[in-house]
Each structure stands twice: as structure tokens, then as C-alpha cells.
PDB file of C-alpha atoms in Angstrom:
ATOM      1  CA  UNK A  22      -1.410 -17.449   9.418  1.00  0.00           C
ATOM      2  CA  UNK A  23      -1.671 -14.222   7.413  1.00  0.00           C
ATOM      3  CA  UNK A  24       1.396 -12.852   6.221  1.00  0.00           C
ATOM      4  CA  UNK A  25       2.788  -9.782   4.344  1.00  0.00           C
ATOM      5  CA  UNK A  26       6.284  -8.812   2.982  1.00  0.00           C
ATOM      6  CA  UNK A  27       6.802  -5.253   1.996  1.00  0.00           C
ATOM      7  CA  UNK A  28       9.815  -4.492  -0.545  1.00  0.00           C
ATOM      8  CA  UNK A  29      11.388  -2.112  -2.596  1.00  0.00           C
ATOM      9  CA  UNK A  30      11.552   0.806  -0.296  1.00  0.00           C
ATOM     10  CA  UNK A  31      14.786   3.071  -0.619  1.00  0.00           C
ATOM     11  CA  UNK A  32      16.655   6.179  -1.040  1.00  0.00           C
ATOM     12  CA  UNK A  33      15.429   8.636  -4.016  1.00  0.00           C
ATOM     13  CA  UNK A  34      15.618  12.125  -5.413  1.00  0.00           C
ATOM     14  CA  UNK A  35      12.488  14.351  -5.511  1.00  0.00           C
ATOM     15  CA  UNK A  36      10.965  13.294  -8.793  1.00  0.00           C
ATOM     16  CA  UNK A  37      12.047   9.867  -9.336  1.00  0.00           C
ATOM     17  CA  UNK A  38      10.170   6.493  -8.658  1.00  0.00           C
ATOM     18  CA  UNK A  39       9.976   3.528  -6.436  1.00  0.00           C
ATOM     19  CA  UNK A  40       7.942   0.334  -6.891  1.00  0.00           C
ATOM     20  CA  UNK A  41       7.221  -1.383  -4.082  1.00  0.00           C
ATOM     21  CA  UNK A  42       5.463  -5.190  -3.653  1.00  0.00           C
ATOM     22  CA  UNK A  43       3.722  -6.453  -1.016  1.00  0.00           C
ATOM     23  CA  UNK A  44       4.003 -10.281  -1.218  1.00  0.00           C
ATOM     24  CA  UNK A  45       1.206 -12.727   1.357  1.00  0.00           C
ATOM     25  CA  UNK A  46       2.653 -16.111   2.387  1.00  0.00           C
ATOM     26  CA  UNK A  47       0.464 -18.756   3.557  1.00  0.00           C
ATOM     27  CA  UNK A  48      -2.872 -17.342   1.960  1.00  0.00           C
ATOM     28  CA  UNK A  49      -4.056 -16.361  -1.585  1.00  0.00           C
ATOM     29  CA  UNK A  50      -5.072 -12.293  -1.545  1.00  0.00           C
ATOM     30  CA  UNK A  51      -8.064 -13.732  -4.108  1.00  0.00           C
ATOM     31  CA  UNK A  52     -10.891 -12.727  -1.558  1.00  0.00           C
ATOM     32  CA  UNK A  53      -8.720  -9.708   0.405  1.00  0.00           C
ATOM     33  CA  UNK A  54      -9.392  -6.008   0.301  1.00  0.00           C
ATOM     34  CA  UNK A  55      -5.541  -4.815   0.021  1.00  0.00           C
ATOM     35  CA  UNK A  56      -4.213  -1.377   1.219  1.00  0.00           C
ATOM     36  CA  UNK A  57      -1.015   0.404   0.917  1.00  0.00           C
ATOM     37  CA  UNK A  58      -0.428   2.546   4.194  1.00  0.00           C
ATOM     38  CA  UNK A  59       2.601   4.980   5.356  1.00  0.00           C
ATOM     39  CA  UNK A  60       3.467   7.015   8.444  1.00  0.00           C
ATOM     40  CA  UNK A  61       5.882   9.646   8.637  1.00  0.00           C
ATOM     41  CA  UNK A  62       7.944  10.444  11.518  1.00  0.00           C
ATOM     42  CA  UNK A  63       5.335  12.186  14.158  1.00  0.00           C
ATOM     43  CA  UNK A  64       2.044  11.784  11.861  1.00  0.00           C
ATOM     44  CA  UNK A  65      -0.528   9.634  11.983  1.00  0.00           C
ATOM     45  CA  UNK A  66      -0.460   6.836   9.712  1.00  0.00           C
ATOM     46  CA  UNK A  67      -2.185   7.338   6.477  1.00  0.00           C
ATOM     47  CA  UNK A  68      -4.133   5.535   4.319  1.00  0.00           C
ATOM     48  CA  UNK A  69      -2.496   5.832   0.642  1.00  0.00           C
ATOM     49  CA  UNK A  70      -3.925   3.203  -1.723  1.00  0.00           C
ATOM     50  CA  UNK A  71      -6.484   0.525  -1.597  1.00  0.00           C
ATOM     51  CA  UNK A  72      -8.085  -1.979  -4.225  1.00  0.00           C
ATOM     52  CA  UNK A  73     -10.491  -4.167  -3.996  1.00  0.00           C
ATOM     53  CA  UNK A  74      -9.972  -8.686  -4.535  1.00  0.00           C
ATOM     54  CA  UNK A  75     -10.199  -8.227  -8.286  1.00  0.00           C
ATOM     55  CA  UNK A  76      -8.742  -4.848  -8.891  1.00  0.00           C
ATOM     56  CA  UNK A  77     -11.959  -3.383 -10.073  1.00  0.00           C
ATOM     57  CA  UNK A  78     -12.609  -0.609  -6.590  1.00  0.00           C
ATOM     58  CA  UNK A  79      -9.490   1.195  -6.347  1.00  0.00           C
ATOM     59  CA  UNK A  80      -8.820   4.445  -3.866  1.00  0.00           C
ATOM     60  CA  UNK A  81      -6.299   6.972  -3.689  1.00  0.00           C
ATOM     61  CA  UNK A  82      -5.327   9.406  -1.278  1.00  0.00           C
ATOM     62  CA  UNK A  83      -5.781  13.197  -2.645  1.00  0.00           C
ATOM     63  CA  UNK A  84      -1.846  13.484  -1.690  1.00  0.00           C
ATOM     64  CA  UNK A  85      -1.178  10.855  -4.537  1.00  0.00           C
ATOM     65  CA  UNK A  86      -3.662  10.866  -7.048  1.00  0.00           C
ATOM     66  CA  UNK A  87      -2.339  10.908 -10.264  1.00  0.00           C
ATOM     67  CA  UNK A  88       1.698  10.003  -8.984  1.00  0.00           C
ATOM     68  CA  UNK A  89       0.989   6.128  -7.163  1.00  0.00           C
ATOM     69  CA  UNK A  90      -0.559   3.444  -8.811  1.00  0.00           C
ATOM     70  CA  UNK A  91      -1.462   0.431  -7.033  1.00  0.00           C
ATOM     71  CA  UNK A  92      -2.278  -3.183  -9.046  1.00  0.00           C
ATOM     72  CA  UNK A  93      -2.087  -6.700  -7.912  1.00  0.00           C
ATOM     73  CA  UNK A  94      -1.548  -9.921  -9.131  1.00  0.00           C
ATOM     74  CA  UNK A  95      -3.332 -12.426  -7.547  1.00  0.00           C
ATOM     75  CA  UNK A  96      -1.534 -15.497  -9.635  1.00  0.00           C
ATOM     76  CA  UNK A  97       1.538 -14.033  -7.760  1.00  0.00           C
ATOM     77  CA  UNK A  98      -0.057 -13.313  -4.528  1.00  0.00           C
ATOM     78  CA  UNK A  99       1.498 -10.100  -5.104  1.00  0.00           C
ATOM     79  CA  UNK A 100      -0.009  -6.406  -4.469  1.00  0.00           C
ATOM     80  CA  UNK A 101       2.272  -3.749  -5.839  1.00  0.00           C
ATOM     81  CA  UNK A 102       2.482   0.309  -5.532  1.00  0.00           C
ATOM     82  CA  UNK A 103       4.096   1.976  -8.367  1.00  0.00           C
ATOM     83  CA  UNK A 104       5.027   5.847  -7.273  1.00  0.00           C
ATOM     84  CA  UNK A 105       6.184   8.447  -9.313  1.00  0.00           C
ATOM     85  CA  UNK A 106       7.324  12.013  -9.259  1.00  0.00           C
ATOM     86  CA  UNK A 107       7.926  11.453  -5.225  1.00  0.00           C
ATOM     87  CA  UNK A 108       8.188  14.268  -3.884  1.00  0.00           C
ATOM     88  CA  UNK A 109       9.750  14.938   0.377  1.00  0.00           C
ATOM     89  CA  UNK A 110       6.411  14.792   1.791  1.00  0.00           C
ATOM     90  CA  UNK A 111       5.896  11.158   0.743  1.00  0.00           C
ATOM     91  CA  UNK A 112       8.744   9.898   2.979  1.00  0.00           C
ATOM     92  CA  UNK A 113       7.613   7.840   6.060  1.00  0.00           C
ATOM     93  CA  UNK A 114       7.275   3.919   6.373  1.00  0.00           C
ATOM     94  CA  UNK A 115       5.170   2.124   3.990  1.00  0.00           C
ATOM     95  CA  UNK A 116       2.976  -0.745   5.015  1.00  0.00           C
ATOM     96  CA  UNK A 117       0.744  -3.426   3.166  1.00  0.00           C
ATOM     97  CA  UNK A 118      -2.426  -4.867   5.048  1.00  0.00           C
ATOM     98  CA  UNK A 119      -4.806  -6.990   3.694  1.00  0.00           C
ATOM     99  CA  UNK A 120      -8.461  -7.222   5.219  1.00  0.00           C
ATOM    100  CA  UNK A 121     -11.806  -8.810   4.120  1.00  0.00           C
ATOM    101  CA  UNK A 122     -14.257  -6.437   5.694  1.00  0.00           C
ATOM    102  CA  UNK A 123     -15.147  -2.502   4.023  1.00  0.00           C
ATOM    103  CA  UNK A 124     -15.144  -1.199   1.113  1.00  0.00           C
ATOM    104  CA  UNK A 125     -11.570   0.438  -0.297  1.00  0.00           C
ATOM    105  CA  UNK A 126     -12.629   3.537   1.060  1.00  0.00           C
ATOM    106  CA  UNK A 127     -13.193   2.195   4.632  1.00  0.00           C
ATOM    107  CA  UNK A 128     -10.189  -0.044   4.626  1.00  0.00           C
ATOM    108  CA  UNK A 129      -7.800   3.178   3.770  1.00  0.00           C
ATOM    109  CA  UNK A 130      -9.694   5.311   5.925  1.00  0.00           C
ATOM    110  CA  UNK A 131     -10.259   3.003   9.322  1.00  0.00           C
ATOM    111  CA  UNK A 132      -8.600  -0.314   8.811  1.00  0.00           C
ATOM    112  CA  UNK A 133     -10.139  -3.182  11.069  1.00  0.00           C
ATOM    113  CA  UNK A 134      -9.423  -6.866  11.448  1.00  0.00           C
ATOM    114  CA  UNK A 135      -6.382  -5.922   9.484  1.00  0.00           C
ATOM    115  CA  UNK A 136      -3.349  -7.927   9.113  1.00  0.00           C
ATOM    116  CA  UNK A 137      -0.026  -5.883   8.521  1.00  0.00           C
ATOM    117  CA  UNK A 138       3.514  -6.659   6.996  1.00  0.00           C
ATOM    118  CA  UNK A 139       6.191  -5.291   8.242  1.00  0.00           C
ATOM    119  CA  UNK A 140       6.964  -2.065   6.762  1.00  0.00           C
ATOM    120  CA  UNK A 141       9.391  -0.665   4.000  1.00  0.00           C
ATOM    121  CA  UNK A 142      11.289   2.869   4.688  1.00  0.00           C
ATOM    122  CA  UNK A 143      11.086   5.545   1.673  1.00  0.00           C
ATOM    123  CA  UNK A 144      12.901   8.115   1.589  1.00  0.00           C
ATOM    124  CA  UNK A 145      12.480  11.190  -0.807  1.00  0.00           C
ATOM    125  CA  UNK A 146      15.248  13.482  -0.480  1.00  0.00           C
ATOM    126  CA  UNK A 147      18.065  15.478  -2.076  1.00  0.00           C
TER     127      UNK A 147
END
């Protein structure tokens, strides 16, 4: 059964950082498309970050380009989004998916066959 555990959500100022991991139990992310999602209270959810099995496709979202970056270890089954100068609009729940179907465009824009952790809150506020 595919599994993922999102971590290292939180509390922060405008303008600091979070890194949060997405961990898969059960199943190596070698051959899985990987995608960092969020939804804000009200909105839909939102496609952020996605990278291909080996790292080499990556896409951002035009909100983050520049601030997130998202890498992955596959030794460590581990997919992780680094985000920087956060700013109040990022807040919302963060969720990992992994996926072996599209392209990283198509898996942040219209996930399908998707499976989902749980979610990790951020919160960017003063």
C-alpha cells in the first residue's frame, strides 16, 4: 500500500523558511512522479511543486518560483520542499502525492491515480 508522511509544517513570520519532507512507506518513490500540493482555507487546492523519478523535470507554480525548492532523495525515500521568504498568501495545508502517470506539469495541474499523505498545516503570519 502506498503511503505518504508530510512533516515540518509550522508557525512562521513573513520572510522566514520552512522545510518540509514527504516520507513513502511501503514503496520506493524510484519510478513516481512526486508533487507538493496546498489548499488554503476556501480555495481550491493548488498545485505547487512537482519533479519528475530522477529529479531531472521539475515544475513550479508562478506563486513560488524562485522562493520553494523541491528535491528528493530516493536512497531515503524522501521528497522534500524547501520554502523561503514565505510570505501570508502561502498559508493553507500542504500535501505530498506521488503518481506514475503525466508529466510534472500534468501531475501539478490535474493529479490522477494519485496517492496522498496526509497533510502538514503552514502558517505564515505575524
Amino acid at each position: 500500500q502506498v503511503q505518504l508522511v508530510e512533516s515540518g509544517g509550522g508557525l512562521v513570520q513573513p520572510g522566514g523558511s520552512l522545510r518540509l519532507s514527504c516520507v513513502s512507506t511501503g514503496f520506493s518513490l524510484d519510478y513516481w512522479i512526486i508533487g507538493w500540493f496546498r489548499q488554503a482555507p476556501g480555495k481550491e487546492r493548488e498545485g505547487v511543486s512537482c519533479t519528475s523519478h530522477s529529479g531531472t523535470n521539475i515544475y513550479y507554480a508562478d506563486s513560488v518560483k524562485g522562493r520553494f525548492t523541491i528535491s528528493r532523495d530516493n536512497g531515503k525515500s524522501t521528497v522534500y520542499l524547501q520554502m523561503n521568504s514565505l510570505k501570508p498568501e502561502d498559508t493553507g495545508v500542504y500535501f505530498c502525492a506521488a503518481s506514475k502517470f503525466g508529466t510534472v506539469q500534468s501531475m501539478c495541474a490535474t493529479p490522477i491515480l494519485t496517492s496522498w499523505g496526509q497533510g502538514t498545516q503552514v502558517t505564515v503570519s505575524s
